[in-house]
Structures are given as C-alpha cells and as structure tokens.
Amino acid sequence: MLEKEKLTFPDLADLMGRLHFSTTDGRIWLDDQRMLLVHAKALGMLRREMIELLGVDMARGFMTRMGYHAGVADAQLARKVRSRTSIQDMFVVGPQMHCLEGIGISEAVRIDCDVEKGTHYGEFIWTSPVEDEEHIRHFSIGTEPACWMQIGYASGFSSEFMGRQVLYREVECQSMGHQLCRIIGKLVEEWGPEADDDLRFMMPGAFDDGLAKNLARPPCKLIASPDNTDGPNHPVGISPSFNSVMHMVRRVAPTQATVLFLGESGVGKEVFSRTLHRLSSRADKPFVAVNCAAIPEQLIESELFGVERGAFTGALQSRQGRFERAHGGTLFLDEIGTLTASAQGKLLRALQEGEIERLGDSQTRKVDVRVIAATNVDLRDEVAAGRFREDLFFRLNVFPVRITPLRERREDIPLLMTHFLSKFNLRHGRRLTGFTQRAVDAMLSYDWPGNIREMENVIERGVILAPDDGAIDSPHLFTSGERFTEQRFSINQDGKLVPVNAASLVADASKEREIERVSRRVNNLLLNDSEDCDNVSLDEIETVLLRRAVERAQGNVAAAARLLGITRPQMVYRLKSRGILNECE
C-alpha cells in the first residue's frame, strides 16, 4: 500500500536511459518502443480538426483511447525497468513518464494502491498540461474537461498495473477555468453509475458515424454487470484489434448479410456472434447456436434441417431442425469446416433460396434465418484440399471478421481478469479481492494458446484455490503444466540485462510461501511462542537464508556470501549442495 507520507519520486535516470535518438535511421526509441516527437501545435490542430469534423464526443473518444494504449505500454515498461523496486517506485513511472514525454508535471496528492487487496485510489494534480494549452488556444475556456489523452493514459497505465479496470476522471481542469487540473482514479465498480459517461469514451462505436441518432444506442459494456455474470457475456476489451472487431460488428449488425468469424479456438467467436444478434433487428427473435463438430456425422443433417417420422430407424416422430427453430432470428454455426459434403449442399441451398427439406421429407419449407458462421481453420485451404465446397465458401464469405488471439492483444488481459474474477466470485460465493503483482505479471507473460476460454478456466481455478478474503497468486492459477514461452529481461545490480524466465513467477511464489513458513517457525522458537507450527529442520532454515541472501544480492554470489559472513567458496559449496547455484547463473 502506498501512503501519502511515503510518496517520493525516484530519480528519472533509469527512464531517461531508455530513451535513444538514432540519427542514422531517423528513429526515436523508448526501450523497445518506437516513439514520435510531434509539435504541440500540430497536436492542437489535429484536435481542432477532429472536433470540427467529427464532433466533440468522437474526437474525445479517439484521443482517450490513444492515451489509454500509451498508458498500457508505459505500465509494461515500468515492470521491466523497476521490477526489483518497491510497488510505489514502479507505479510512479506513470507520472514520471508524463514529465519525460512532455505532457506536463504530475504531482501525487494521494496514492492508495494495493494489488493483492484489489484496492486503488489515486489523486494527482497536473500543471502545464499540453492538451489544455492547445485546447484553450483554439477554443478558449469551456465547461468540460479537455485532458482527454492524459485521462486515457492514467486509466490505461493503472488498469495494466493493477490487473483490473481502473477509471480516472478529471474533476478540475484548466480548460474549465480552474487553476490546476485534478484527477481522481478508482476501480470502475467503485465509481458506480456516474462512471458510465466517462467509460463510453473508451468503447469502440459509442458514437458511430458522429451522428446524434447513434448517441441513444446503448454501448456494448466493457465489463458485465453482476446480474449478467452467469448469462451471455458481453465482449470485453480495449485493444485496437478489439475495437476493430467491434466496429465491424456494429457496421454489419443492422444488415441481413451472412457473417463469417475467423480465429483460433477460444477467442470469443460465439460471444461476438451473440453481440451481433443483440445489435440487429432480429434481437427479439431466437439465437440458436450449433457446434457442428460436436454432432455425430450421421446426425448432423437431421439436427440442422429436421427429420420426418419414419425417416430412419428410431425416428418415431417428426422434429424441427435448428433452422426452423431459429426462424426469424439468427443461426450460429460454429466450426463450419467440419460439415459433411451432403450437409454443405443443403446449407448452400438454405442460404441461396431460404428453403430447407427435413430428412425423409420431399416438402420444402421456407425459413427466414440469418446465418453467422465461425471456423478456426483456413477454409481456403479446405477448399483447395477438396474438403469444403468452393461455392459454399463464397456464399459464407460475404463479411469475414477476423478475431486476433489474446497473445496479440494483451491490453485486454486486465479487463478480462476483472470480468472473470467478478463472475466466479459471484458464482462460487467467494470474496477474493484481486490478484497479486506476481499473478498479474504471470498472466501478462503467458501466451494463452487456448485464448479467452483458457483464461476463464484458469481464473475460475484460482478463485477456487485462493484463500477467502485474499488475493489470487500465480500458483493458484497455473497448476496444469502450462508452459511459458516468452523471454523476459531484468536489470541486475551491475546494470546488465539478465534473462528472467516467466515461469519463475509461478515457482517463486511457492518458494516465498516456504520462506514464510520457515520464518514463522523461527520467530516462534526465538520468542518462545507456544503457537502450533510445522516442525522446521536446521537444513530448511539454512536453505531459506541462502536463498534470501542470493535474492538480496540480485544473483551476485560473492555479495551474497558477504551478507552471510562466509567466503565465496563456502557459499558456492552450500548453493551447489542444495541445487540453488543454477538459479543464480
């Protein structure tokens, strides 16, 4: 927890050392991120033209989301640069980057941030913000705050840092005539209904086409409310690729076009399909979902198109298929690439003519159904291999929408973590407060081969395993042999880059719990405390001391030996005998 009296910003040298100007290739780098030096007046002109062309709401939305993504990137830099510092020093990278990037001076009034307890309250004062200067220059003093990009930055940085969605709001602004700009940030759920107006500027499509008629349209929620927690989920995200998909969904929803969702398993194709249905003119009609791969090959036609009594052995009565049940509404066909050749032919006819035939019946039946298909395979390859009809592919490929995997939109991970934590707290009657910093780091480092579906299962597992009223730690999450492939780097005390295996985030948590157990037993012995505690051997105590010394010395064996008052050869012998030496190399 960061208390007001402890607030002292560290020196900027570590951040400034990451900024490089390359005159040979005309690039500016902040660590591994390419940067751009832009005239403030040019930014002011851009704001002015966006406001005049698109309106205030759309312009504010663009600038807010732009700032949000910049904040996410800087939060990732904070973990890299100050991974071995205090939570406070790591968090204040955000305000310090405001200064370094020329946005303005950010002074902390109060920071109460506890990742494990899931609490966040931040209050800052901005002086000389560039956005206000340019806004006032073009539009003079107004009635609304104008630090749009900076508010987005603060929300994005804090959300990425916390692993939960944090919203900052500007309560005083120089563009409104105040002497200074003042912002306050809290978890979204703590703001209540008053946050809705600010949240919409982070949502794609809230002001489609800049037309007033669209302002009345309810925006797609970023986070499901408690009463929706176990129902059909809303899409959750803030990344550019998520915004792109939502834009396409909103564009195609009012039409009758067939839609084809493309993407890996678990990316949320059915969730987006349900959203498309809710936004369409068929919203009050049935939405019928079919997983084509889950139905036996011999039953797929009867399931889709229905069956007449006596059509085959066991068909004792006539039955509607999914097309008839979805009449007037939407039929979602998942894993469309697994359909048999016969079913593909009938589906093509249904799409072309709006007619179906039940199995064992010669009568055609008219159906009014909008088809949304989804696949995790390349249908063009399936066509080339002769496993999928080319004419059906062209009929389905009217409006393809590709959903990127979760590993390519990591900005969405904190929002998804918040969403699933709320969902499973409610479902299982738990009271978990959030995630530890180590758990957040592990979640952001993992590649998620199973995408959002895998994340949902992992967080449910964490909710079940973590202690009540506590925080979810990495060992509660990754218990099934998940493999970390991303290589991370940290800085040792000599200023050198050293590789850090992301999987160690999980292993380190188990080590720390063992250290806590040993420390508690030693304290009880020294204080003659009669509290029951597991027996701890002298060898375990020595192992803990060796590990702590190595950690304190940041892997430097000689320095660790000096901390314990022994020679380096003695230290090496003890480390080797316990298999710790490899962890230092």
Coordinates of C-alpha atoms in Angstrom, one line a residue:
M1 CA 0.0 0.0 0.0
L2 CA 1.3 3.4 -0.9
E3 CA 0.8 6.0 1.8
K4 CA 0.9 9.7 1.3
E5 CA 3.7 10.4 3.6
K6 CA 5.9 7.9 1.8
L7 CA 5.5 9.5 -1.6
T8 CA 8.9 10.4 -3.0
F9 CA 9.5 10.0 -6.7
P10 CA 12.8 8.2 -7.6
D11 CA 15.3 9.8 -10.0
L12 CA 14.4 9.8 -13.7
A13 CA 17.8 8.5 -14.8
D14 CA 16.6 4.9 -15.2
L15 CA 13.8 6.0 -17.5
M16 CA 15.9 8.6 -19.4
G17 CA 18.5 5.9 -20.0
R18 CA 15.9 4.0 -22.1
L19 CA 15.3 7.0 -24.4
H20 CA 17.5 6.9 -27.5
F21 CA 17.7 9.1 -30.7
S22 CA 19.0 7.2 -33.7
T23 CA 20.2 9.7 -36.3
T24 CA 21.3 7.0 -38.7
D25 CA 17.9 5.6 -39.4
G26 CA 15.7 8.5 -38.2
R27 CA 14.1 6.7 -35.2
I28 CA 13.4 7.6 -31.6
W29 CA 13.3 4.6 -29.2
L30 CA 11.9 4.4 -25.6
D31 CA 13.2 1.0 -24.6
D32 CA 12.0 -1.3 -27.5
Q33 CA 9.0 1.0 -28.4
R34 CA 9.4 3.4 -31.3
M35 CA 8.4 7.0 -30.4
L36 CA 7.5 10.1 -32.3
L37 CA 8.4 13.7 -31.5
V38 CA 5.5 15.9 -32.6
H39 CA 5.0 19.7 -32.3
A40 CA 2.4 20.6 -29.7
K41 CA 0.8 23.0 -32.1
A42 CA 0.4 20.2 -34.6
L43 CA -1.4 18.1 -31.9
G44 CA -3.6 21.2 -31.2
M45 CA -4.5 21.5 -34.9
L46 CA -5.3 17.8 -35.1
R47 CA -7.7 18.1 -32.0
R48 CA -9.3 21.1 -33.6
E49 CA -10.0 19.5 -36.9
M50 CA -11.2 16.3 -35.3
I51 CA -13.7 18.3 -33.2
E52 CA -14.9 20.4 -36.1
L53 CA -15.2 17.4 -38.5
L54 CA -16.4 14.6 -36.1
G55 CA -17.8 16.4 -33.1
V56 CA -16.6 16.7 -29.6
D57 CA -17.7 13.2 -28.5
M58 CA -16.0 11.3 -31.3
A59 CA -12.8 13.4 -31.0
R60 CA -12.7 12.9 -27.3
G61 CA -13.1 9.1 -27.7
F62 CA -10.3 8.8 -30.2
M63 CA -7.9 10.9 -28.0
T64 CA -8.9 9.0 -24.8
R65 CA -8.3 5.6 -26.4
M66 CA -5.0 6.8 -27.9
G67 CA -3.9 7.8 -24.4
Y68 CA -5.1 4.5 -22.9
H69 CA -2.9 2.4 -25.1
A70 CA 0.1 4.7 -24.4
G71 CA -0.5 4.1 -20.7
V72 CA -0.6 0.3 -21.1
A73 CA 2.7 0.4 -23.0
D74 CA 4.3 2.5 -20.2
A75 CA 3.0 0.2 -17.5
Q76 CA 4.7 -2.7 -19.2
L77 CA 7.9 -0.6 -19.3
A78 CA 7.5 0.1 -15.5
R79 CA 7.6 -3.6 -14.8
K80 CA 10.7 -4.0 -16.9
V81 CA 12.7 -1.1 -15.6
R82 CA 11.8 -1.2 -11.9
S83 CA 10.9 -4.9 -11.4
R84 CA 13.2 -5.1 -8.3
T85 CA 12.0 -1.9 -6.7
S86 CA 9.0 -1.1 -4.4
I87 CA 5.4 -1.0 -5.7
Q88 CA 5.5 2.8 -5.2
D89 CA 8.6 3.3 -7.4
M90 CA 7.1 1.1 -10.0
F91 CA 3.7 2.8 -10.1
V92 CA 5.1 6.3 -10.2
V93 CA 6.7 5.5 -13.6
G94 CA 3.4 6.7 -15.0
P95 CA 3.5 10.2 -13.6
Q96 CA 7.2 10.4 -14.3
M97 CA 6.7 9.4 -17.9
H98 CA 4.2 12.3 -18.2
C99 CA 7.1 14.6 -17.5
L100 CA 9.6 12.8 -19.7
E101 CA 7.2 12.7 -22.7
G102 CA 6.5 16.4 -22.4
I103 CA 2.8 16.1 -21.4
G104 CA 3.3 18.1 -18.2
I105 CA 4.1 17.9 -14.5
S106 CA 2.2 15.3 -12.4
E107 CA 2.1 15.8 -8.6
A108 CA 0.8 13.0 -6.4
V109 CA -1.7 14.1 -3.8
R110 CA -2.6 10.6 -2.6
I111 CA -1.9 7.1 -3.9
D112 CA -3.5 4.1 -2.1
C113 CA -2.7 1.2 -4.3
D114 CA -2.7 -2.5 -3.1
V115 CA -2.7 -5.0 -6.0
E116 CA -3.3 -8.0 -3.7
K117 CA -6.2 -6.5 -1.9
G118 CA -7.6 -5.1 -5.1
T119 CA -7.8 -1.5 -3.9
H120 CA -6.9 1.6 -5.8
Y121 CA -7.3 5.3 -5.1
G122 CA -5.2 7.8 -6.9
E123 CA -5.4 11.6 -6.8
F124 CA -3.0 13.8 -8.9
I125 CA -2.5 17.4 -9.8
W126 CA -1.3 18.3 -13.3
T127 CA 0.4 21.6 -14.1
S128 CA 1.1 22.9 -17.6
P129 CA -0.7 20.1 -19.4
V130 CA -0.1 20.4 -23.2
E131 CA -3.7 19.4 -24.0
D132 CA -5.2 22.2 -22.0
E133 CA -2.8 24.8 -23.5
E134 CA -3.7 23.8 -27.1
H135 CA -7.4 23.4 -26.3
I136 CA -7.6 26.9 -24.7
R137 CA -5.6 28.4 -27.6
H138 CA -8.2 27.1 -30.1
F139 CA -11.5 27.2 -28.1
S140 CA -10.9 29.3 -25.0
I141 CA -12.3 28.4 -21.6
G142 CA -15.3 26.0 -21.7
T143 CA -17.5 23.9 -19.4
E144 CA -16.0 20.4 -20.0
P145 CA -12.5 19.0 -19.1
A146 CA -10.1 18.7 -22.0
C147 CA -7.2 16.5 -20.9
W148 CA -8.7 13.6 -22.8
M149 CA -5.5 11.8 -23.8
Q150 CA -4.0 12.2 -20.3
I151 CA -7.1 10.7 -18.7
G152 CA -6.9 7.8 -21.0
Y153 CA -3.2 7.4 -20.2
A154 CA -3.8 7.4 -16.5
S155 CA -6.7 4.8 -16.8
G156 CA -4.6 2.6 -19.1
F157 CA -1.5 2.7 -17.0
S158 CA -3.3 1.9 -13.8
S159 CA -5.5 -0.8 -15.3
E160 CA -2.4 -2.6 -16.7
F161 CA -0.6 -2.1 -13.4
M162 CA -3.5 -3.4 -11.2
G163 CA -4.7 -6.2 -13.5
R164 CA -8.2 -4.7 -13.0
Q165 CA -10.0 -1.9 -14.8
V166 CA -9.3 1.5 -13.2
L167 CA -11.0 4.7 -14.3
Y168 CA -9.6 8.1 -13.8
R169 CA -11.9 11.2 -14.0
E170 CA -10.9 14.8 -14.3
V171 CA -12.7 16.8 -11.5
E172 CA -10.9 20.1 -12.1
C173 CA -9.4 21.3 -15.4
Q174 CA -7.7 24.5 -16.5
S175 CA -9.8 24.4 -19.7
M176 CA -12.8 25.0 -17.3
G177 CA -11.1 28.0 -15.6
H178 CA -9.6 26.1 -12.7
Q179 CA -6.1 27.0 -11.6
L180 CA -4.9 23.4 -11.9
C181 CA -6.0 20.1 -13.3
R182 CA -7.0 17.5 -10.7
I183 CA -7.8 13.8 -11.4
I184 CA -9.1 11.0 -9.2
G185 CA -8.9 7.3 -10.1
K186 CA -10.7 4.3 -8.6
L187 CA -11.7 0.8 -9.7
V188 CA -14.6 1.1 -12.2
E189 CA -17.1 -0.7 -9.9
E190 CA -16.4 1.8 -7.1
W191 CA -17.5 4.7 -9.3
G192 CA -21.0 3.4 -9.8
P193 CA -23.4 4.8 -12.5
E194 CA -21.5 8.1 -12.6
A195 CA -18.7 6.3 -14.5
D196 CA -20.8 5.3 -17.4
D197 CA -20.5 8.7 -19.2
D198 CA -16.7 8.5 -19.0
L199 CA -16.5 4.8 -19.9
R200 CA -18.2 5.3 -23.2
F201 CA -15.2 7.2 -24.5
M202 CA -13.1 4.1 -24.1
M203 CA -15.6 2.0 -26.0
P204 CA -15.5 1.5 -29.8
G205 CA -18.5 2.6 -31.7
A206 CA -20.2 4.5 -28.9
F207 CA -20.5 7.5 -31.4
D208 CA -20.8 5.7 -34.7
D209 CA -20.7 8.0 -37.8
G210 CA -20.7 11.0 -35.4
L211 CA -24.5 11.2 -35.8
A212 CA -26.7 12.3 -33.0
K213 CA -29.1 9.4 -33.7
N214 CA -26.4 7.0 -32.6
L215 CA -25.9 8.6 -29.2
A216 CA -29.1 7.0 -28.0
R217 CA -27.8 3.5 -28.8
P218 CA -26.6 1.7 -25.6
P219 CA -22.9 1.0 -25.9
C220 CA -21.5 -2.5 -25.6
K221 CA -20.4 -3.0 -22.0
L222 CA -16.7 -3.3 -21.2
I223 CA -17.5 -5.3 -18.1
A224 CA -20.5 -7.4 -17.4
S225 CA -22.6 -6.2 -14.5
P226 CA -23.3 -8.7 -11.7
D227 CA -26.7 -9.6 -12.9
N228 CA -25.2 -10.6 -16.2
T229 CA -22.3 -12.6 -14.7
D230 CA -23.6 -16.0 -15.5
G231 CA -25.6 -15.1 -18.5
P232 CA -24.5 -14.5 -22.1
N233 CA -21.3 -12.5 -21.8
H234 CA -20.6 -9.2 -23.5
P235 CA -17.3 -8.7 -25.3
V236 CA -14.6 -7.4 -23.0
G237 CA -11.7 -5.4 -24.3
I238 CA -10.0 -2.1 -25.1
S239 CA -7.2 -3.0 -27.6
P240 CA -7.1 -1.7 -31.1
S241 CA -7.8 -5.1 -32.6
F242 CA -10.8 -5.5 -30.3
N243 CA -12.1 -2.0 -31.3
S244 CA -11.7 -3.0 -34.9
V245 CA -13.8 -6.2 -34.5
M246 CA -16.5 -4.2 -32.6
H247 CA -16.6 -1.6 -35.3
M248 CA -17.2 -4.3 -37.9
V249 CA -19.8 -6.0 -35.8
R250 CA -21.7 -2.7 -35.4
R251 CA -21.5 -2.0 -39.1
V252 CA -22.8 -5.3 -40.2
A253 CA -25.4 -5.9 -37.4
P254 CA -28.2 -3.8 -38.9
T255 CA -27.9 -5.6 -42.2
Q256 CA -29.1 -9.1 -43.2
A257 CA -25.6 -10.2 -44.5
T258 CA -24.1 -13.5 -43.7
V259 CA -21.1 -13.1 -41.4
L260 CA -18.1 -15.4 -41.1
F261 CA -16.0 -15.1 -37.9
L262 CA -12.4 -16.3 -38.2
G263 CA -10.0 -17.0 -35.4
E264 CA -8.3 -19.5 -33.2
S265 CA -10.3 -21.7 -30.7
G266 CA -11.4 -19.7 -27.6
V267 CA -11.0 -16.2 -29.0
G268 CA -14.7 -15.4 -28.4
K269 CA -16.4 -16.0 -31.7
E270 CA -19.7 -17.0 -30.2
V271 CA -19.6 -14.0 -27.8
F272 CA -19.2 -11.7 -30.7
S273 CA -22.0 -13.5 -32.6
R274 CA -24.4 -13.1 -29.7
T275 CA -23.5 -9.4 -29.6
L276 CA -24.1 -9.0 -33.3
H277 CA -27.5 -10.7 -32.8
R278 CA -28.4 -8.3 -29.9
L279 CA -27.5 -5.3 -32.1
S280 CA -29.5 -6.5 -35.1
S281 CA -33.2 -6.1 -36.0
R282 CA -33.6 -9.7 -35.0
A283 CA -32.7 -9.2 -31.4
D284 CA -36.1 -10.2 -30.1
K285 CA -36.1 -13.4 -32.1
P286 CA -34.3 -16.7 -31.3
F287 CA -30.5 -17.1 -31.3
V288 CA -29.7 -20.7 -31.9
A289 CA -26.1 -21.9 -31.6
V290 CA -24.8 -25.1 -33.1
N291 CA -21.3 -26.6 -32.8
C292 CA -21.0 -28.6 -36.0
A293 CA -18.1 -30.6 -34.7
A294 CA -20.0 -31.8 -31.6
I295 CA -22.7 -33.5 -33.6
P296 CA -22.1 -37.1 -35.0
E297 CA -21.7 -37.1 -38.7
Q298 CA -24.8 -39.3 -39.2
L299 CA -27.0 -36.9 -37.2
I300 CA -25.8 -33.5 -38.5
E301 CA -28.4 -33.2 -41.2
S302 CA -31.3 -34.1 -39.0
E303 CA -30.1 -31.7 -36.3
L304 CA -29.8 -28.8 -38.8
F305 CA -32.7 -29.4 -41.1
G306 CA -35.1 -31.6 -39.1
V307 CA -36.5 -35.1 -39.6
E308 CA -39.8 -36.6 -40.6
R309 CA -41.3 -39.5 -38.7
G310 CA -40.1 -42.8 -40.1
A311 CA -37.1 -41.3 -42.0
F312 CA -34.8 -43.8 -40.3
T313 CA -35.0 -46.4 -37.6
G314 CA -35.7 -44.7 -34.3
A315 CA -37.4 -41.6 -35.9
L316 CA -40.7 -42.1 -34.1
Q317 CA -41.9 -38.5 -34.5
S318 CA -41.3 -35.5 -36.7
R319 CA -38.9 -32.9 -35.3
Q320 CA -37.8 -29.4 -36.2
G321 CA -34.2 -28.8 -37.0
R322 CA -32.1 -25.8 -35.9
F323 CA -33.0 -23.8 -39.0
E324 CA -36.7 -24.0 -38.2
R325 CA -36.1 -23.2 -34.5
A326 CA -34.2 -20.1 -35.5
H327 CA -36.9 -18.9 -37.9
G328 CA -37.0 -15.1 -37.8
G329 CA -33.8 -15.0 -35.8
T330 CA -30.1 -15.9 -36.1
L331 CA -28.4 -19.3 -36.5
F332 CA -24.8 -19.5 -35.4
L333 CA -22.8 -22.4 -36.9
D334 CA -19.5 -22.9 -35.1
E335 CA -16.7 -25.0 -36.6
I336 CA -18.5 -24.8 -40.0
G337 CA -15.5 -26.5 -41.7
T338 CA -16.4 -29.9 -40.2
L339 CA -19.8 -30.2 -42.1
T340 CA -20.2 -33.3 -44.3
A341 CA -20.5 -32.9 -48.1
S342 CA -24.2 -33.6 -48.0
A343 CA -24.8 -31.1 -45.2
Q344 CA -22.8 -28.5 -47.1
G345 CA -25.0 -28.9 -50.1
K346 CA -28.2 -28.4 -48.1
L347 CA -26.7 -25.4 -46.3
L348 CA -25.9 -23.8 -49.6
R349 CA -29.5 -24.2 -50.7
A350 CA -30.8 -22.8 -47.5
L351 CA -28.5 -19.7 -47.9
Q352 CA -29.4 -19.2 -51.6
E353 CA -33.1 -20.0 -51.6
G354 CA -34.2 -19.7 -48.0
E355 CA -35.6 -23.2 -48.2
I356 CA -34.8 -26.5 -46.4
E357 CA -36.0 -30.1 -46.5
R358 CA -36.4 -32.2 -43.5
L359 CA -34.7 -35.6 -43.6
G360 CA -37.1 -38.1 -45.1
D361 CA -39.5 -35.4 -46.5
S362 CA -39.9 -34.1 -50.0
Q363 CA -41.7 -30.9 -49.0
T364 CA -39.6 -27.7 -48.9
R365 CA -40.1 -25.3 -46.1
K366 CA -39.4 -21.5 -46.2
V367 CA -37.2 -20.2 -43.4
D368 CA -36.1 -16.7 -42.6
V369 CA -32.8 -17.1 -40.9
R370 CA -29.6 -15.1 -40.7
V371 CA -26.6 -17.3 -40.7
I372 CA -23.4 -16.5 -38.7
A373 CA -20.7 -19.0 -39.2
A374 CA -17.3 -19.4 -37.5
T375 CA -14.2 -21.5 -38.0
N376 CA -10.8 -21.9 -36.6
V377 CA -9.3 -23.4 -39.8
D378 CA -8.5 -21.8 -43.1
L379 CA -11.4 -22.5 -45.4
R380 CA -9.4 -21.6 -48.5
D381 CA -7.1 -24.5 -47.6
E382 CA -10.1 -26.7 -47.0
V383 CA -11.4 -25.8 -50.4
A384 CA -8.1 -26.5 -52.1
A385 CA -8.0 -29.9 -50.4
G386 CA -11.4 -30.7 -51.6
R387 CA -13.0 -30.9 -48.1
F388 CA -15.1 -27.8 -48.4
R389 CA -17.3 -26.6 -51.3
E390 CA -16.0 -23.6 -53.0
D391 CA -19.5 -22.2 -53.8
L392 CA -20.5 -22.5 -50.1
F393 CA -17.3 -20.7 -49.1
F394 CA -18.0 -17.8 -51.3
R395 CA -21.6 -17.7 -50.0
L396 CA -20.4 -17.6 -46.4
N397 CA -17.5 -15.2 -47.0
V398 CA -19.8 -12.2 -47.6
F399 CA -18.5 -10.3 -44.5
P400 CA -15.5 -12.0 -42.9
V401 CA -14.4 -10.8 -39.4
R402 CA -11.0 -12.0 -38.1
I403 CA -10.6 -12.0 -34.3
T404 CA -7.0 -11.8 -33.2
P405 CA -5.7 -14.2 -30.5
L406 CA -5.3 -13.0 -26.9
R407 CA -1.5 -13.0 -27.0
E408 CA -1.6 -10.3 -29.7
R409 CA -4.0 -8.0 -27.7
R410 CA -2.5 -8.2 -24.2
E411 CA -4.1 -4.8 -23.3
D412 CA -7.4 -6.7 -22.9
I413 CA -6.0 -9.0 -20.2
P414 CA -6.5 -6.8 -17.2
L415 CA -10.1 -6.1 -18.2
L416 CA -10.8 -9.8 -18.7
M417 CA -9.2 -10.6 -15.3
T418 CA -11.6 -8.2 -13.6
H419 CA -14.5 -9.6 -15.5
F420 CA -13.8 -13.2 -14.7
L421 CA -12.9 -12.5 -11.1
S422 CA -16.3 -10.9 -10.6
K423 CA -18.1 -13.7 -12.4
F424 CA -16.6 -16.5 -10.4
N425 CA -16.7 -14.7 -7.1
L426 CA -20.4 -14.5 -7.6
R427 CA -20.9 -18.0 -8.9
H428 CA -18.8 -19.7 -6.2
G429 CA -19.7 -17.4 -3.3
R430 CA -16.1 -16.3 -2.8
R431 CA -14.8 -12.9 -1.6
L432 CA -11.4 -12.7 -3.3
T433 CA -10.0 -9.1 -3.5
G434 CA -7.9 -9.4 -6.6
F435 CA -4.6 -10.7 -7.9
T436 CA -1.0 -10.4 -6.5
Q437 CA 1.5 -8.4 -8.6
R438 CA 3.2 -11.7 -9.3
A439 CA 0.0 -13.2 -10.6
V440 CA -0.6 -10.1 -12.8
D441 CA 2.9 -10.4 -14.3
A442 CA 2.4 -14.1 -14.9
M443 CA -1.0 -13.5 -16.6
L444 CA 0.5 -10.8 -18.9
S445 CA 3.6 -13.0 -19.7
Y446 CA 1.7 -16.2 -20.6
D447 CA 0.9 -16.8 -24.3
W448 CA -2.7 -18.2 -23.8
P449 CA -2.8 -20.8 -26.5
G450 CA -6.4 -21.5 -25.5
N451 CA -7.1 -17.8 -25.6
I452 CA -10.0 -16.3 -23.6
R453 CA -11.6 -19.7 -22.9
E454 CA -8.3 -20.9 -21.3
M455 CA -8.1 -17.7 -19.2
E456 CA -11.6 -18.1 -18.0
N457 CA -10.8 -21.6 -16.8
V458 CA -7.5 -20.6 -15.2
I459 CA -9.2 -17.7 -13.2
E460 CA -12.0 -20.0 -12.1
R461 CA -9.3 -22.4 -10.8
G462 CA -7.7 -19.5 -9.0
V463 CA -10.9 -18.4 -7.4
I464 CA -11.4 -21.9 -6.1
L465 CA -7.9 -22.4 -4.7
A466 CA -7.1 -19.0 -3.3
P467 CA -8.0 -18.3 0.4
D468 CA -11.1 -16.3 1.1
D469 CA -10.7 -12.5 1.5
G470 CA -7.2 -12.9 0.0
A471 CA -5.7 -12.4 -3.4
I472 CA -5.1 -14.9 -6.2
D473 CA -1.4 -15.7 -6.6
S474 CA 0.3 -17.3 -9.6
P475 CA 0.5 -20.9 -8.1
H476 CA -3.3 -20.8 -7.7
L477 CA -3.6 -20.2 -11.5
F478 CA -1.0 -22.2 -13.3
T479 CA -1.3 -25.7 -11.9
S480 CA -1.7 -27.9 -15.0
G481 CA 1.7 -27.7 -16.6
E482 CA 1.1 -24.5 -18.6
R483 CA 4.3 -23.6 -20.5
F484 CA 5.7 -20.1 -20.6
T485 CA 7.5 -19.3 -23.8
E486 CA 8.0 -15.6 -23.6
Q487 CA 11.5 -14.5 -22.6
R488 CA 11.6 -11.5 -20.2
F489 CA 14.6 -9.5 -19.1
S490 CA 15.5 -7.6 -16.0
I491 CA 18.4 -5.4 -14.9
N492 CA 20.9 -6.7 -12.3
Q493 CA 22.9 -4.5 -9.8
D494 CA 25.7 -4.1 -12.4
G495 CA 23.3 -2.6 -14.9
K496 CA 23.4 -5.7 -17.2
L497 CA 20.4 -7.3 -18.9
V498 CA 19.7 -10.7 -17.4
P499 CA 17.1 -13.1 -18.7
V500 CA 14.1 -13.9 -16.4
N501 CA 12.0 -17.0 -17.2
A502 CA 8.4 -16.0 -16.9
A503 CA 7.7 -19.5 -15.4
S504 CA 9.8 -18.5 -12.4
L505 CA 7.0 -16.1 -11.5
V506 CA 5.0 -19.2 -10.5
A507 CA 7.9 -21.0 -8.9
D508 CA 9.0 -18.0 -6.9
A509 CA 5.6 -17.8 -5.3
S510 CA 5.9 -21.4 -4.0
K511 CA 9.4 -20.5 -2.6
E512 CA 8.1 -17.5 -0.8
R513 CA 5.3 -19.4 0.9
E514 CA 8.0 -21.9 2.1
I515 CA 10.1 -19.0 3.3
E516 CA 7.1 -17.6 5.2
R517 CA 6.5 -20.9 6.9
V518 CA 10.2 -21.3 8.0
S519 CA 10.3 -17.6 9.2
R520 CA 7.2 -18.1 11.3
R521 CA 8.6 -21.2 13.0
V522 CA 12.0 -19.5 13.7
N523 CA 10.2 -16.5 15.2
N524 CA 8.1 -18.8 17.4
L525 CA 11.2 -20.5 18.7
L526 CA 13.1 -17.3 19.4
L527 CA 10.1 -15.7 21.1
N528 CA 9.2 -19.0 23.0
D529 CA 5.8 -18.8 21.4
S530 CA 3.6 -21.8 22.1
E531 CA 1.6 -21.4 18.9
D532 CA 1.3 -24.6 16.9
C533 CA 3.5 -24.6 13.8
D534 CA 5.0 -27.2 11.5
N535 CA 8.4 -28.5 12.5
V536 CA 11.3 -27.0 10.6
S537 CA 14.7 -28.5 10.2
L538 CA 18.0 -26.7 10.5
D539 CA 18.7 -27.5 6.9
E540 CA 15.5 -25.8 5.8
I541 CA 16.4 -22.7 7.8
E542 CA 19.8 -22.6 6.2
T543 CA 18.3 -23.0 2.7
V544 CA 16.0 -20.1 3.3
L545 CA 18.9 -17.9 4.4
L546 CA 20.9 -18.8 1.3
R547 CA 18.0 -18.0 -1.0
R548 CA 17.3 -14.7 0.7
A549 CA 21.0 -13.7 0.5
V550 CA 21.1 -14.5 -3.2
E551 CA 18.0 -12.6 -3.8
R552 CA 19.2 -9.6 -1.8
A553 CA 22.5 -9.6 -3.8
Q554 CA 20.5 -10.0 -7.1
G555 CA 22.3 -13.2 -8.0
N556 CA 25.8 -12.0 -7.1
V557 CA 27.3 -15.0 -5.2
A558 CA 30.2 -13.1 -3.7
A559 CA 27.9 -10.3 -2.4
A560 CA 25.6 -12.9 -1.0
A561 CA 28.5 -14.6 0.8
R562 CA 29.5 -11.3 2.4
L563 CA 25.9 -10.8 3.6
L564 CA 26.1 -14.2 5.5
G565 CA 29.7 -13.6 6.7
I566 CA 31.2 -16.6 4.8
T567 CA 33.7 -16.9 2.0
R568 CA 32.7 -17.2 -1.6
P569 CA 33.9 -20.9 -1.9
Q570 CA 31.8 -21.8 1.2
M571 CA 28.8 -20.1 -0.4
V572 CA 29.3 -21.9 -3.7
Y573 CA 29.5 -25.3 -1.9
R574 CA 26.3 -24.7 0.0
L575 CA 24.5 -23.4 -3.0
K576 CA 25.6 -26.4 -5.1
S577 CA 24.6 -28.9 -2.5
R578 CA 21.0 -27.5 -2.5
G579 CA 20.8 -27.0 -6.2
I580 CA 20.4 -23.2 -5.8
L581 CA 23.5 -22.3 -7.8
N582 CA 21.8 -22.8 -11.2
E583 CA 19.2 -20.3 -10.2
C584 CA 22.0 -17.6 -9.9
E585 CA 23.6 -18.3 -13.3

